[in-house]
Amino acid sequence: MKTIQFILQKEFLQIFRNRAMLPILFVMPIVQLLVLSFAATYELKEASFALIDYDQSSLSRELSAQFQATGYFSLEHKTFDTDEALEELKAGNVNMVLTIPENFSRDYSQGNSVSVQMLIDAVDGTKAGMIQSYGSSIIRDFNQNHIREVQLISSKKAPQLSRIELIPVNWYNPDLDYITYMVPGILVVLVSMIGLFLSGMNIVREQEIGTIEQLNVTPIKKSHFITGKIVPFWIIGMVDLVIGLALARYGFNIPFLGSLTLILIVSGIYLIVIQALGLFISTVTSTQQQAMFIAWFIMVVFILMGGLFTPIESMPVWAQDLTLANPVAWFIKMMRMVLLKGAGWQEIQHMVFVLIGMGGLFYGVAINRYKKTAG
Amino acid sequence: MPEVAIQTRDLTKKFGDFTAVNQISFDVRRGEIFGFLGANGAGKTTAIKMLTGLLSPTSGEGSVAGHDIHSESEAIKKKIGYMSQRFSLYDDLTVKENIRFYGGVYGLSRHILRSKYDEILEKVDLKDEIDSRVGSLPLGWKQKLAFSIALLHEPKIVFLDEPTGGVDPITRRQFWEMIYKASEDGVTVFVTTHYMDEAEYCDRVSIMVDGKIEALDSPVELKRSFSAKSIEEVFIELARGAENSDG
């Protein structure tokens, strides 16, 4: 145990003496959390559209006005020429072309079914999807408001008048606020990056500067050595996490429904998992560059498959199975469950055990792979 | 502690097809200064790494301080000091912090460490530099400090791999005075070098060519048997037959 104290003392001295490293450790995560949380939003803001209104009736004008009234769409261009509108779409000046056909008003009033066309620029698939769903809901509303009038005037009965009405209520995040949803996940990613990269570069750095050889001729125990390497960055990771949680709570007003203690315990376990993985990378590489490259590769896969940007549920089944081996996915899930849903130990314990299993595995492998005697 | 500090029998290390160390056998007596000479690439560092437990041998036997190098390398590590060819102190730590860290790793108590600071600083004449970063010291001082740190835990045997590479003649002289001092204290010194004049300071010298030990004796005897004026001449005589001496 005393050996570990000496290793810790040395590691902390080196960390706090490294002028390039210190700002990275404490300032970068805060800045990134702030920037990313505001930037990573799925809300549609002011999609521009071109209007081709062949009908020119009060009803068609009302429909286009309804698009603009929501605040999600702004009318950029009005024309009667389809080619011109498509040019605008091609040039990227508008995101969507709305075409209202001739006789729209007449047919509608007579109770016939009519169609309007939305041509959507789908280069950005996410945005296109949002334009489509926002557009359809505007048209649905429009329909709802007018169908009764139509019924009164026309003798025909509207065919699609639905008797079942859907009233969605969003639990846990009632306003569907993306910041609430994103911040816990982004926090996970930042802490993971710090944990993985710093520990990944650590042992290999000793190898680069030649001190590992000097350590390997000492009677130092492998487990002491690895532990002495993990603890300092674990403490720093936890400090970063607490700063991030405070920002999330007081800066972003993220609800903290669950227990903070539980969050901290889970985070502590998670950090050991990710750092042990980093140290394992460190033991199988011979330069910091290699370690960095592998760590980046793993991190990108972890993040993309972690359920931060795309829901795990919408991945193909084989990819969903792969995410079971992704500690980032587990941790993001737990963070969201505890912070936003107020889940307790009962609900997340099986996930915690998975993390503990992973941590034990990586830790063991890292100790095992670190060889004091080369072949 | 047996009379023989280091013993090897047919010790061999192969890297793929290349035989770095080829069946070397020698004894190093307790308390002697044993010079391990050879050109670059002759296998000196490989041999020293096998003896210090950094590298496992392909075949052959060896013991250091009475412990088998195959099975008891961790026991050996407690009894030896090692100074590698590459400078291996932490540049970003101060003199004192380096001493404290390595001392701590060897299990020295903080109480003993306090007395060690003075002892070492006295020895290497670095009293005013105790709180300087090691990275800012001149190379010669760094090497002397590294040697002192290798002796910190009072090992029975110390391995020095080209300790005087790149330092000026005056510092080299001071360094050898430190080696003599350690030897007087009963430490067995195993030193590699390619400065042939330094070979003259050793009690016994082995000369390695292409992974084999081609000669082993006291400097005086070596010069007599090769009828040479200096060890350098002996070395050149032996190295002439070498094929890959600069590999």
Coordinates of C-alpha atoms in Angstrom, one line a residue:
Chain A
M1 CA 0.0 0.0 0.0
K2 CA 2.8 2.4 0.8
T3 CA 4.2 1.9 -2.7
I4 CA 0.9 3.0 -4.2
Q5 CA 1.1 6.2 -2.1
F6 CA 4.5 7.0 -3.6
I7 CA 3.2 6.3 -7.1
L8 CA 0.1 8.5 -6.5
Q9 CA 2.3 11.4 -5.2
K10 CA 4.4 11.2 -8.3
E11 CA 1.5 11.0 -10.8
F12 CA -0.2 14.0 -9.2
L13 CA 3.0 16.0 -9.3
Q14 CA 3.4 15.2 -13.0
I15 CA -0.2 16.0 -13.9
F16 CA -0.2 19.4 -12.1
R17 CA 3.1 20.3 -13.6
N18 CA 2.0 19.6 -17.2
R19 CA 0.9 23.0 -18.5
A20 CA -0.7 21.7 -21.6
M21 CA -2.6 19.0 -19.7
L22 CA -4.2 21.0 -16.9
P23 CA -6.5 23.2 -19.0
I24 CA -7.5 20.1 -20.9
L25 CA -8.5 18.4 -17.8
F26 CA -10.7 21.1 -16.3
V27 CA -11.6 23.7 -18.9
M28 CA -12.2 21.7 -22.0
P29 CA -15.0 19.5 -20.6
I30 CA -16.9 22.6 -19.4
V31 CA -16.5 24.5 -22.7
Q32 CA -17.5 21.4 -24.7
L33 CA -20.5 20.7 -22.5
L34 CA -21.7 24.2 -22.9
V35 CA -21.1 24.4 -26.7
L36 CA -22.3 20.9 -27.5
S37 CA -25.4 21.1 -25.4
F38 CA -26.7 24.2 -27.2
A39 CA -25.6 23.0 -30.6
A40 CA -26.8 19.4 -30.4
T41 CA -30.5 20.0 -30.9
Y42 CA -33.1 18.3 -33.0
E43 CA -35.6 21.1 -33.0
L44 CA -36.6 22.5 -36.4
K45 CA -35.9 26.2 -36.6
E46 CA -37.1 28.2 -39.6
A47 CA -37.1 25.9 -42.5
S48 CA -37.4 28.0 -45.6
F49 CA -39.9 27.0 -48.3
A50 CA -41.0 28.0 -51.8
L51 CA -44.7 28.2 -52.5
I52 CA -46.4 27.3 -55.8
D53 CA -50.0 28.2 -55.3
Y54 CA -52.0 27.4 -58.5
D55 CA -55.2 27.8 -56.7
Q56 CA -55.0 31.3 -55.4
S57 CA -58.0 30.9 -53.2
S58 CA -58.6 32.1 -49.7
L59 CA -58.3 28.5 -48.5
S60 CA -54.9 27.9 -50.2
R61 CA -53.7 31.2 -48.7
E62 CA -54.9 30.1 -45.4
L63 CA -52.9 26.8 -45.7
S64 CA -49.7 28.6 -46.6
A65 CA -50.3 31.1 -43.8
Q66 CA -50.7 28.3 -41.4
F67 CA -47.2 26.9 -42.3
Q68 CA -45.7 30.3 -41.6
A69 CA -47.7 30.9 -38.5
T70 CA -46.1 28.0 -36.6
G71 CA -42.7 29.7 -36.7
Y72 CA -41.0 26.6 -38.0
F73 CA -41.3 27.6 -41.7
S74 CA -40.6 30.8 -43.5
L75 CA -41.7 31.6 -46.9
E76 CA -38.7 32.5 -49.1
H77 CA -40.1 32.4 -52.6
K78 CA -43.4 32.5 -54.4
T79 CA -43.8 31.4 -57.9
F80 CA -46.0 29.7 -60.5
D81 CA -43.1 28.1 -62.2
T82 CA -42.2 24.6 -61.0
D83 CA -38.8 24.7 -62.6
E84 CA -38.0 28.0 -60.8
A85 CA -39.0 26.5 -57.5
L86 CA -36.8 23.4 -58.1
E87 CA -33.9 25.7 -59.0
E88 CA -34.3 27.3 -55.6
L89 CA -34.3 23.9 -54.0
K90 CA -31.3 22.8 -55.9
A91 CA -29.4 26.0 -55.0
G92 CA -30.2 25.3 -51.3
N93 CA -32.1 28.5 -50.9
V94 CA -35.2 26.7 -49.7
N95 CA -35.5 23.4 -47.9
M96 CA -38.9 22.5 -49.2
V97 CA -41.3 23.3 -52.1
L98 CA -45.0 23.4 -51.3
T99 CA -47.3 22.9 -54.2
I100 CA -51.0 23.6 -54.0
P101 CA -52.9 22.3 -57.1
E102 CA -55.6 24.1 -59.1
N103 CA -59.1 23.6 -57.8
F104 CA -57.8 22.9 -54.4
S105 CA -60.4 25.0 -52.7
R106 CA -63.3 23.8 -54.9
D107 CA -62.6 20.1 -54.5
Y108 CA -62.0 20.5 -50.8
S109 CA -65.3 22.3 -50.3
Q110 CA -67.1 19.6 -52.2
G111 CA -65.7 17.0 -49.8
N112 CA -63.4 15.4 -52.4
S113 CA -60.0 14.4 -51.4
V114 CA -57.2 16.7 -52.5
S115 CA -53.4 16.5 -52.3
V116 CA -50.8 19.1 -51.7
Q117 CA -47.1 18.3 -52.5
M118 CA -44.1 18.8 -50.3
L119 CA -40.8 18.4 -52.1
I120 CA -38.2 18.1 -49.4
D121 CA -34.4 18.5 -49.7
A122 CA -33.4 15.3 -48.0
V123 CA -29.6 15.7 -48.1
D124 CA -29.8 16.1 -44.4
G125 CA -32.1 13.2 -43.6
T126 CA -32.8 14.2 -40.0
K127 CA -33.9 17.7 -41.1
A128 CA -36.0 16.3 -43.9
G129 CA -37.7 13.9 -41.5
M130 CA -38.5 16.8 -39.2
I131 CA -39.9 19.0 -42.1
Q132 CA -42.1 16.1 -43.2
S133 CA -43.5 15.4 -39.7
Y134 CA -44.0 19.1 -38.9
G135 CA -45.6 19.7 -42.3
S136 CA -47.9 16.7 -41.9
S137 CA -49.0 17.8 -38.5
I138 CA -49.8 21.3 -39.8
I139 CA -51.9 19.8 -42.6
R140 CA -53.6 17.6 -40.1
D141 CA -54.5 20.5 -37.9
F142 CA -55.7 22.4 -41.0
N143 CA -57.9 19.4 -41.9
Q144 CA -59.3 19.2 -38.4
N145 CA -60.4 22.8 -38.4
H146 CA -62.0 22.8 -41.8
I147 CA -63.6 19.4 -42.1
R148 CA -66.6 20.3 -40.1
E149 CA -67.4 23.3 -42.2
V150 CA -67.1 21.2 -45.3
Q151 CA -69.5 18.7 -43.8
L152 CA -72.0 21.3 -43.2
I153 CA -71.8 22.7 -46.7
S154 CA -71.5 19.5 -48.6
S155 CA -73.9 16.6 -48.5
K156 CA -71.1 14.1 -48.6
K157 CA -69.6 12.7 -45.5
A158 CA -65.9 13.2 -45.2
P159 CA -64.4 9.8 -45.5
Q160 CA -61.4 10.0 -43.1
L161 CA -63.1 11.7 -40.2
S162 CA -61.6 9.8 -37.4
R163 CA -63.5 9.2 -34.2
I164 CA -60.4 8.1 -32.2
E165 CA -58.3 11.0 -31.1
L166 CA -54.7 10.5 -30.0
I167 CA -53.6 12.7 -27.1
P168 CA -49.9 12.2 -26.6
V169 CA -48.4 13.1 -23.2
N170 CA -44.7 13.1 -22.9
W171 CA -43.5 11.8 -19.6
Y172 CA -40.2 12.5 -18.0
N173 CA -39.4 15.3 -20.5
P174 CA -42.8 16.9 -21.0
D175 CA -41.7 19.7 -23.4
L176 CA -39.5 17.3 -25.4
D177 CA -36.6 19.5 -24.5
Y178 CA -33.5 18.3 -26.3
I179 CA -31.1 19.9 -23.8
T180 CA -32.6 17.8 -21.1
Y181 CA -32.1 14.7 -23.2
M182 CA -28.6 15.6 -24.5
V183 CA -26.8 17.0 -21.5
P184 CA -26.5 13.8 -19.5
G185 CA -25.3 11.9 -22.6
I186 CA -22.8 14.6 -23.5
L187 CA -21.5 14.6 -20.0
V188 CA -20.9 10.8 -20.3
V189 CA -19.0 11.3 -23.5
L190 CA -16.7 14.0 -22.1
V191 CA -15.9 12.0 -19.0
S192 CA -15.2 8.9 -21.1
M193 CA -12.9 10.8 -23.4
I194 CA -10.8 12.1 -20.5
G195 CA -10.8 8.7 -18.8
L196 CA -9.9 6.7 -21.9
F197 CA -7.3 9.1 -23.5
L198 CA -5.4 10.0 -20.4
S199 CA -5.1 6.5 -19.1
G200 CA -4.4 5.3 -22.6
M201 CA -1.5 7.6 -23.1
N202 CA -0.1 7.1 -19.6
I203 CA 1.9 3.9 -19.4
V204 CA 3.0 4.2 -23.0
R205 CA 4.4 7.6 -22.2
E206 CA 6.6 6.0 -19.5
Q207 CA 7.7 3.7 -22.2
E208 CA 8.5 6.5 -24.6
I209 CA 10.6 8.4 -22.1
G210 CA 12.3 5.2 -21.0
T211 CA 11.3 5.2 -17.3
I212 CA 9.2 2.1 -17.6
E213 CA 12.4 0.1 -17.9
Q214 CA 13.7 1.5 -14.7
L215 CA 10.4 0.7 -13.0
N216 CA 10.5 -2.8 -14.4
V217 CA 13.8 -3.6 -12.6
T218 CA 12.3 -2.6 -9.3
P219 CA 10.3 -5.0 -7.2
I220 CA 7.1 -2.9 -7.9
K221 CA 4.0 -5.1 -8.0
K222 CA 2.0 -5.0 -11.3
S223 CA -1.3 -4.5 -9.5
H224 CA 0.2 -1.6 -7.5
F225 CA 1.5 0.0 -10.6
I226 CA -1.8 -0.2 -12.5
T227 CA -3.7 1.0 -9.5
G228 CA -1.3 3.9 -9.0
K229 CA -2.0 4.8 -12.6
I230 CA -5.8 4.5 -12.4
V231 CA -6.5 6.4 -9.2
P232 CA -5.3 9.9 -10.1
F233 CA -7.2 10.1 -13.4
W234 CA -10.2 8.5 -11.6
I235 CA -10.2 11.4 -9.1
I236 CA -9.9 13.9 -11.9
G237 CA -12.6 12.3 -13.9
M238 CA -14.9 12.4 -10.8
V239 CA -14.1 16.1 -10.3
D240 CA -15.0 16.8 -13.9
L241 CA -18.2 14.8 -13.6
V242 CA -19.2 16.8 -10.5
I243 CA -18.5 20.1 -12.3
G244 CA -20.5 18.8 -15.2
L245 CA -23.4 17.7 -13.0
A246 CA -23.5 21.1 -11.3
L247 CA -23.6 22.8 -14.7
A248 CA -26.4 20.5 -15.8
R249 CA -28.4 21.2 -12.7
Y250 CA -27.9 24.9 -12.3
G251 CA -26.9 26.0 -15.8
F252 CA -29.3 23.9 -17.9
N253 CA -31.9 23.2 -15.2
I254 CA -31.9 19.5 -15.9
P255 CA -34.2 17.7 -13.5
F256 CA -32.4 15.6 -10.9
L257 CA -35.1 13.2 -10.0
G258 CA -32.9 10.3 -8.9
S259 CA -30.3 10.1 -6.2
L260 CA -27.1 11.9 -6.6
T261 CA -25.3 9.3 -4.6
L262 CA -26.4 6.6 -7.0
I263 CA -25.2 8.7 -10.0
L264 CA -21.8 9.1 -8.3
I265 CA -21.4 5.4 -7.5
V266 CA -22.3 4.4 -11.0
S267 CA -20.0 7.0 -12.4
G268 CA -17.1 5.8 -10.2
I269 CA -17.6 2.2 -11.5
Y270 CA -17.9 3.4 -15.0
L271 CA -14.7 5.4 -14.9
I272 CA -12.8 2.4 -13.7
V273 CA -14.1 0.4 -16.7
I274 CA -13.1 3.1 -19.2
Q275 CA -9.7 3.7 -17.6
A276 CA -8.8 0.1 -17.3
L277 CA -9.6 -0.1 -21.0
G278 CA -7.3 2.8 -21.6
L279 CA -4.5 1.2 -19.7
F280 CA -5.0 -2.0 -21.6
I281 CA -4.6 0.0 -24.8
S282 CA -1.5 1.5 -23.3
T283 CA 0.0 -1.9 -22.6
V284 CA -0.5 -3.1 -26.2
T285 CA 0.9 -0.1 -27.9
S286 CA 4.4 1.3 -28.0
T287 CA 4.0 5.0 -28.8
Q288 CA 1.5 7.6 -27.6
Q289 CA 0.5 8.2 -31.2
Q290 CA -0.6 4.6 -31.6
A291 CA -2.4 4.7 -28.2
M292 CA -4.2 7.9 -29.2
F293 CA -5.3 6.5 -32.5
I294 CA -6.7 3.3 -31.1
A295 CA -8.4 5.2 -28.3
W296 CA -10.0 7.6 -30.9
F297 CA -11.2 4.7 -33.0
I298 CA -12.8 2.9 -30.0
M299 CA -14.3 6.2 -28.7
V300 CA -16.0 7.0 -32.0
V301 CA -17.6 3.6 -32.2
F302 CA -18.6 3.8 -28.6
I303 CA -20.2 7.2 -29.0
L304 CA -22.0 6.4 -32.3
M305 CA -23.3 3.2 -30.9
G306 CA -24.0 4.7 -27.5
G307 CA -27.5 6.0 -28.1
L308 CA -26.5 9.6 -27.7
F309 CA -27.3 10.8 -31.2
T310 CA -29.4 7.9 -32.6
P311 CA -31.6 5.8 -30.4
I312 CA -30.3 2.2 -29.9
E313 CA -33.8 0.9 -30.5
S314 CA -33.7 2.1 -34.1
M315 CA -30.5 0.2 -34.9
P316 CA -30.6 -3.2 -36.7
V317 CA -30.8 -6.1 -34.3
W318 CA -27.1 -7.2 -34.7
A319 CA -26.0 -3.6 -33.9
Q320 CA -28.3 -3.5 -30.9
D321 CA -26.6 -6.7 -29.7
L322 CA -23.2 -5.1 -30.2
T323 CA -24.2 -2.2 -27.9
L324 CA -24.4 -4.6 -25.1
A325 CA -20.6 -4.6 -25.0
N326 CA -20.5 -0.8 -25.1
P327 CA -20.0 0.7 -21.6
V328 CA -20.8 4.1 -23.0
A329 CA -24.3 2.9 -24.0
W330 CA -24.9 1.4 -20.5
F331 CA -23.8 4.5 -18.8
I332 CA -25.8 6.9 -20.9
K333 CA -28.9 4.8 -20.3
M334 CA -28.3 4.8 -16.6
M335 CA -27.6 8.5 -16.4
R336 CA -30.9 9.3 -18.3
M337 CA -32.8 6.8 -16.2
V338 CA -31.6 8.1 -12.9
L339 CA -31.5 11.8 -13.7
L340 CA -34.7 12.2 -15.8
K341 CA -36.9 9.3 -14.6
G342 CA -35.7 9.1 -11.0
A343 CA -34.8 5.4 -11.3
G344 CA -33.4 3.9 -8.2
W345 CA -31.1 1.0 -7.4
Q346 CA -33.8 -1.6 -8.1
E347 CA -34.3 -0.4 -11.7
I348 CA -30.6 -0.1 -12.7
Q349 CA -28.9 -2.8 -10.6
H350 CA -28.6 -5.3 -13.4
M351 CA -26.8 -2.6 -15.5
V352 CA -24.5 -1.8 -12.7
F353 CA -23.5 -5.4 -12.4
V354 CA -22.7 -5.5 -16.2
L355 CA -20.4 -2.5 -15.7
I356 CA -18.7 -4.1 -12.7
G357 CA -18.2 -7.2 -14.8
M358 CA -16.6 -5.2 -17.6
G359 CA -14.5 -3.3 -15.2
G360 CA -13.1 -6.5 -13.6
L361 CA -12.4 -7.9 -17.0
F362 CA -10.5 -4.9 -18.4
Y363 CA -8.7 -4.4 -15.1
G364 CA -7.5 -8.0 -15.0
V365 CA -6.5 -7.9 -18.7
A366 CA -4.6 -4.7 -18.2
I367 CA -2.6 -6.1 -15.3
N368 CA -2.1 -9.3 -17.1
R369 CA -0.9 -7.5 -20.3
Y370 CA 1.5 -5.3 -18.5
K371 CA 4.7 -7.3 -18.6
K372 CA 7.7 -6.5 -16.5
T373 CA 9.7 -9.1 -18.4
A374 CA 9.6 -9.0 -22.2
G375 CA 9.6 -12.2 -24.2
Chain B
M1 CA 25.4 -14.0 -0.1
P2 CA 27.5 -16.5 -2.1
E3 CA 31.0 -15.7 -3.3
V4 CA 29.7 -15.7 -6.9
A5 CA 27.4 -12.7 -7.4
I6 CA 26.4 -13.5 -11.0
Q7 CA 26.7 -16.7 -12.9
T8 CA 25.7 -17.7 -16.4
R9 CA 25.9 -21.0 -18.2
D10 CA 25.2 -21.0 -22.0
L11 CA 22.9 -18.1 -21.7
T12 CA 21.3 -17.4 -25.0
K13 CA 18.7 -15.0 -26.5
K14 CA 17.3 -15.3 -29.9
F15 CA 15.0 -12.8 -31.7
G16 CA 13.6 -14.8 -34.5
D17 CA 16.5 -16.0 -36.6
F18 CA 18.9 -13.5 -35.0
T19 CA 21.0 -14.7 -32.1
A20 CA 21.7 -11.6 -30.0
V21 CA 23.4 -13.4 -27.2
N22 CA 25.1 -16.8 -28.0
Q23 CA 25.8 -19.2 -25.2
I24 CA 27.7 -16.9 -22.9
S25 CA 29.1 -18.4 -19.6
F26 CA 30.9 -16.4 -17.0
D27 CA 31.1 -15.8 -13.2
V28 CA 31.3 -12.5 -11.5
R29 CA 32.8 -12.6 -8.1
R30 CA 31.3 -10.8 -5.2
G31 CA 32.6 -7.2 -4.8
E32 CA 34.5 -7.0 -8.1
I33 CA 34.1 -4.4 -10.8
F34 CA 33.3 -6.5 -13.9
G35 CA 33.7 -4.7 -17.2
F36 CA 31.4 -5.9 -20.0
L37 CA 32.9 -4.7 -23.3
G38 CA 31.7 -5.0 -26.8
A39 CA 30.9 -2.9 -29.9
N40 CA 27.4 -1.5 -30.5
G41 CA 25.1 -4.4 -31.3
A42 CA 27.4 -7.1 -29.8
G43 CA 24.7 -8.1 -27.4
K44 CA 25.7 -6.3 -24.2
T45 CA 22.4 -4.7 -23.5
T46 CA 20.5 -7.9 -24.3
A47 CA 22.7 -9.8 -21.8
I48 CA 22.2 -7.2 -19.1
K49 CA 18.4 -7.2 -19.7
M50 CA 18.3 -11.0 -19.1
L51 CA 20.3 -10.7 -15.9
T52 CA 18.1 -7.9 -14.6
G53 CA 14.9 -9.7 -15.4
L54 CA 13.7 -7.3 -18.2
L55 CA 14.0 -10.0 -20.8
S56 CA 13.5 -13.8 -20.5
P57 CA 16.3 -15.9 -21.9
T58 CA 15.7 -18.3 -24.8
S59 CA 17.9 -20.9 -23.3
G60 CA 20.7 -21.4 -20.8
E61 CA 21.0 -20.9 -17.1
G62 CA 21.8 -17.9 -14.9
S63 CA 21.7 -16.7 -11.4
V64 CA 22.0 -13.3 -9.8
A65 CA 22.6 -12.9 -6.1
G66 CA 21.9 -16.5 -5.6
H67 CA 18.5 -16.4 -7.4
D68 CA 17.6 -18.1 -10.6
I69 CA 16.9 -15.7 -13.5
H70 CA 14.1 -17.9 -14.9
S71 CA 12.0 -18.3 -11.9
E72 CA 13.0 -15.7 -9.3
S73 CA 13.3 -12.5 -11.2
E74 CA 11.3 -10.5 -8.7
A75 CA 13.6 -11.7 -5.9
I76 CA 16.5 -10.6 -7.9
K77 CA 15.0 -7.2 -8.4
K78 CA 15.1 -6.5 -4.7
K79 CA 18.8 -7.0 -4.6
I80 CA 20.0 -5.3 -7.6
G81 CA 20.3 -1.7 -8.9
Y82 CA 20.1 -0.8 -12.5
M83 CA 21.0 2.2 -14.6
S84 CA 19.9 1.9 -18.2
Q85 CA 21.6 3.2 -21.3
R86 CA 18.7 5.6 -21.7
F87 CA 18.3 8.2 -19.1
S88 CA 15.4 7.1 -17.0
L89 CA 14.7 9.6 -14.3
Y90 CA 11.6 11.9 -14.6
D91 CA 12.6 15.2 -16.2
D92 CA 9.5 16.9 -14.9
L93 CA 10.2 16.0 -11.3
T94 CA 12.8 17.6 -9.0
V95 CA 15.9 15.9 -7.8
K96 CA 14.3 15.3 -4.4
E97 CA 11.0 14.0 -5.9
N98 CA 12.9 11.5 -8.1
I99 CA 14.8 10.2 -5.1
R100 CA 11.6 10.0 -3.1
F101 CA 9.7 8.1 -5.8
Y102 CA 12.3 5.5 -6.6
G103 CA 13.0 5.1 -2.9
G104 CA 9.3 4.6 -2.2
V105 CA 9.0 2.0 -5.0
Y106 CA 11.8 0.0 -3.3
G107 CA 9.9 0.2 0.0
L108 CA 12.1 2.7 1.8
S109 CA 10.3 4.5 4.6
R110 CA 10.0 8.2 4.6
H111 CA 12.2 8.4 7.6
I112 CA 15.1 6.6 5.8
L113 CA 14.4 8.7 2.7
R114 CA 15.1 11.9 4.6
S115 CA 18.6 10.7 5.5
K116 CA 19.1 9.6 2.0
Y117 CA 18.5 13.0 0.5
D118 CA 21.5 14.5 2.2
E119 CA 23.7 11.5 1.6
I120 CA 23.0 11.5 -2.1
L121 CA 23.2 15.2 -2.6
E122 CA 26.5 15.2 -0.7
K123 CA 27.8 12.5 -3.0
V124 CA 26.9 14.0 -6.3
D125 CA 27.5 17.6 -5.1
L126 CA 23.9 18.7 -5.9
K127 CA 23.0 20.3 -2.6
D128 CA 21.7 23.6 -4.2
E129 CA 19.8 21.7 -6.8
I130 CA 17.5 19.6 -4.6
D131 CA 14.4 21.4 -5.8
S132 CA 15.5 21.8 -9.4
R133 CA 13.7 19.9 -12.1
V134 CA 16.0 17.0 -13.3
G135 CA 15.3 18.1 -16.9
S136 CA 17.2 21.3 -16.3
L137 CA 20.4 19.6 -15.1
P138 CA 23.5 19.0 -17.3
L139 CA 23.8 15.4 -18.5
G140 CA 26.8 14.6 -16.4
W141 CA 24.9 15.5 -13.2
K142 CA 21.9 13.6 -14.3
Q143 CA 24.0 10.5 -14.9
K144 CA 25.6 10.7 -11.4
L145 CA 22.2 11.2 -9.9
A146 CA 20.8 8.2 -11.8
F147 CA 23.7 6.1 -10.4
S148 CA 23.0 7.3 -6.9
I149 CA 19.4 6.4 -7.3
A150 CA 20.3 3.0 -8.5
L151 CA 22.2 2.5 -5.2
L152 CA 19.4 4.0 -3.1
H153 CA 18.1 0.8 -1.7
E154 CA 21.6 -0.5 -1.0
P155 CA 21.7 -3.3 -3.6
K156 CA 24.3 -6.1 -3.5
I157 CA 24.9 -5.8 -7.2
V158 CA 24.5 -2.9 -9.5
F159 CA 24.2 -3.1 -13.3
L160 CA 25.4 -0.1 -15.3
D161 CA 24.6 0.0 -19.0
E162 CA 27.0 2.5 -20.7
P163 CA 26.7 4.9 -17.8
T164 CA 29.2 7.4 -19.2
G165 CA 27.9 7.6 -22.7
G166 CA 28.0 11.2 -23.9
V167 CA 29.5 12.8 -20.8
D168 CA 32.7 14.8 -20.6
P169 CA 36.0 13.4 -19.5
I170 CA 36.0 15.1 -16.1
T171 CA 32.6 13.8 -15.2
R172 CA 33.6 10.4 -16.4
R173 CA 36.5 10.5 -14.0
Q174 CA 34.1 11.5 -11.2
F175 CA 31.7 8.8 -12.2
W176 CA 34.4 6.2 -11.9
E177 CA 35.3 7.5 -8.5
M178 CA 31.7 6.8 -7.5
I179 CA 32.0 3.3 -8.9
Y180 CA 35.1 2.7 -6.9
K181 CA 33.4 4.0 -3.8
A182 CA 30.5 1.6 -4.3
S183 CA 32.9 -1.2 -4.8
E184 CA 34.7 -0.4 -1.6
D185 CA 31.3 -0.6 0.2
G186 CA 31.0 -4.2 -1.0
V187 CA 28.7 -3.6 -4.0
T188 CA 29.4 -5.8 -7.1
V189 CA 29.6 -3.6 -10.1
F190 CA 28.6 -5.0 -13.6
V191 CA 29.4 -2.2 -16.1
T192 CA 29.2 -2.1 -19.9
T193 CA 31.1 0.5 -21.8
H194 CA 32.7 1.1 -25.1
Y195 CA 35.3 3.4 -23.8
M196 CA 38.3 1.2 -23.8
D197 CA 40.2 3.3 -21.3
E198 CA 37.5 2.6 -18.8
A199 CA 38.2 -1.1 -19.2
E200 CA 41.5 -0.5 -17.5
Y201 CA 39.7 0.6 -14.3
C202 CA 37.9 -2.8 -14.0
D203 CA 39.0 -5.8 -12.0
R204 CA 38.1 -8.1 -14.8
V205 CA 37.0 -7.5 -18.3
S206 CA 35.0 -9.6 -20.8
I207 CA 34.9 -8.7 -24.5
M208 CA 31.8 -9.6 -26.4
V209 CA 31.8 -10.0 -30.2
D210 CA 28.7 -11.0 -32.2
G211 CA 26.9 -12.3 -29.2
K212 CA 29.8 -14.4 -27.9
I213 CA 32.3 -13.7 -25.1
E214 CA 35.7 -13.9 -26.9
A215 CA 37.9 -13.0 -24.0
L216 CA 37.6 -12.8 -20.2
D217 CA 40.4 -11.9 -17.8
S218 CA 42.0 -9.1 -15.9
P219 CA 43.1 -6.1 -18.1
V220 CA 46.8 -7.0 -17.4
E221 CA 46.4 -10.6 -18.3
L222 CA 44.4 -9.7 -21.5
K223 CA 47.1 -7.3 -22.7
R224 CA 49.8 -9.9 -22.0
S225 CA 48.0 -12.8 -23.8
F226 CA 47.3 -10.7 -26.8
S227 CA 50.7 -9.0 -26.5
A228 CA 48.9 -5.6 -26.8
K229 CA 49.7 -2.3 -25.3
S230 CA 46.1 -1.4 -24.4
I231 CA 42.7 -3.0 -24.1
E232 CA 41.8 -1.1 -27.2
E233 CA 44.3 -3.1 -29.2
V234 CA 42.9 -6.3 -27.8
F235 CA 39.4 -5.2 -28.7
I236 CA 40.3 -4.3 -32.2
E237 CA 42.2 -7.6 -32.6
L238 CA 39.1 -9.5 -31.6
A239 CA 36.5 -7.3 -33.4
R240 CA 38.3 -7.6 -36.7
G241 CA 36.9 -11.0 -37.2
A242 CA 33.4 -9.8 -36.5
E243 CA 30.7 -9.8 -39.2
N244 CA 27.9 -7.8 -37.8
S245 CA 29.6 -5.8 -35.1
D246 CA 27.8 -2.6 -35.9
G247 CA 24.3 -4.0 -36.3

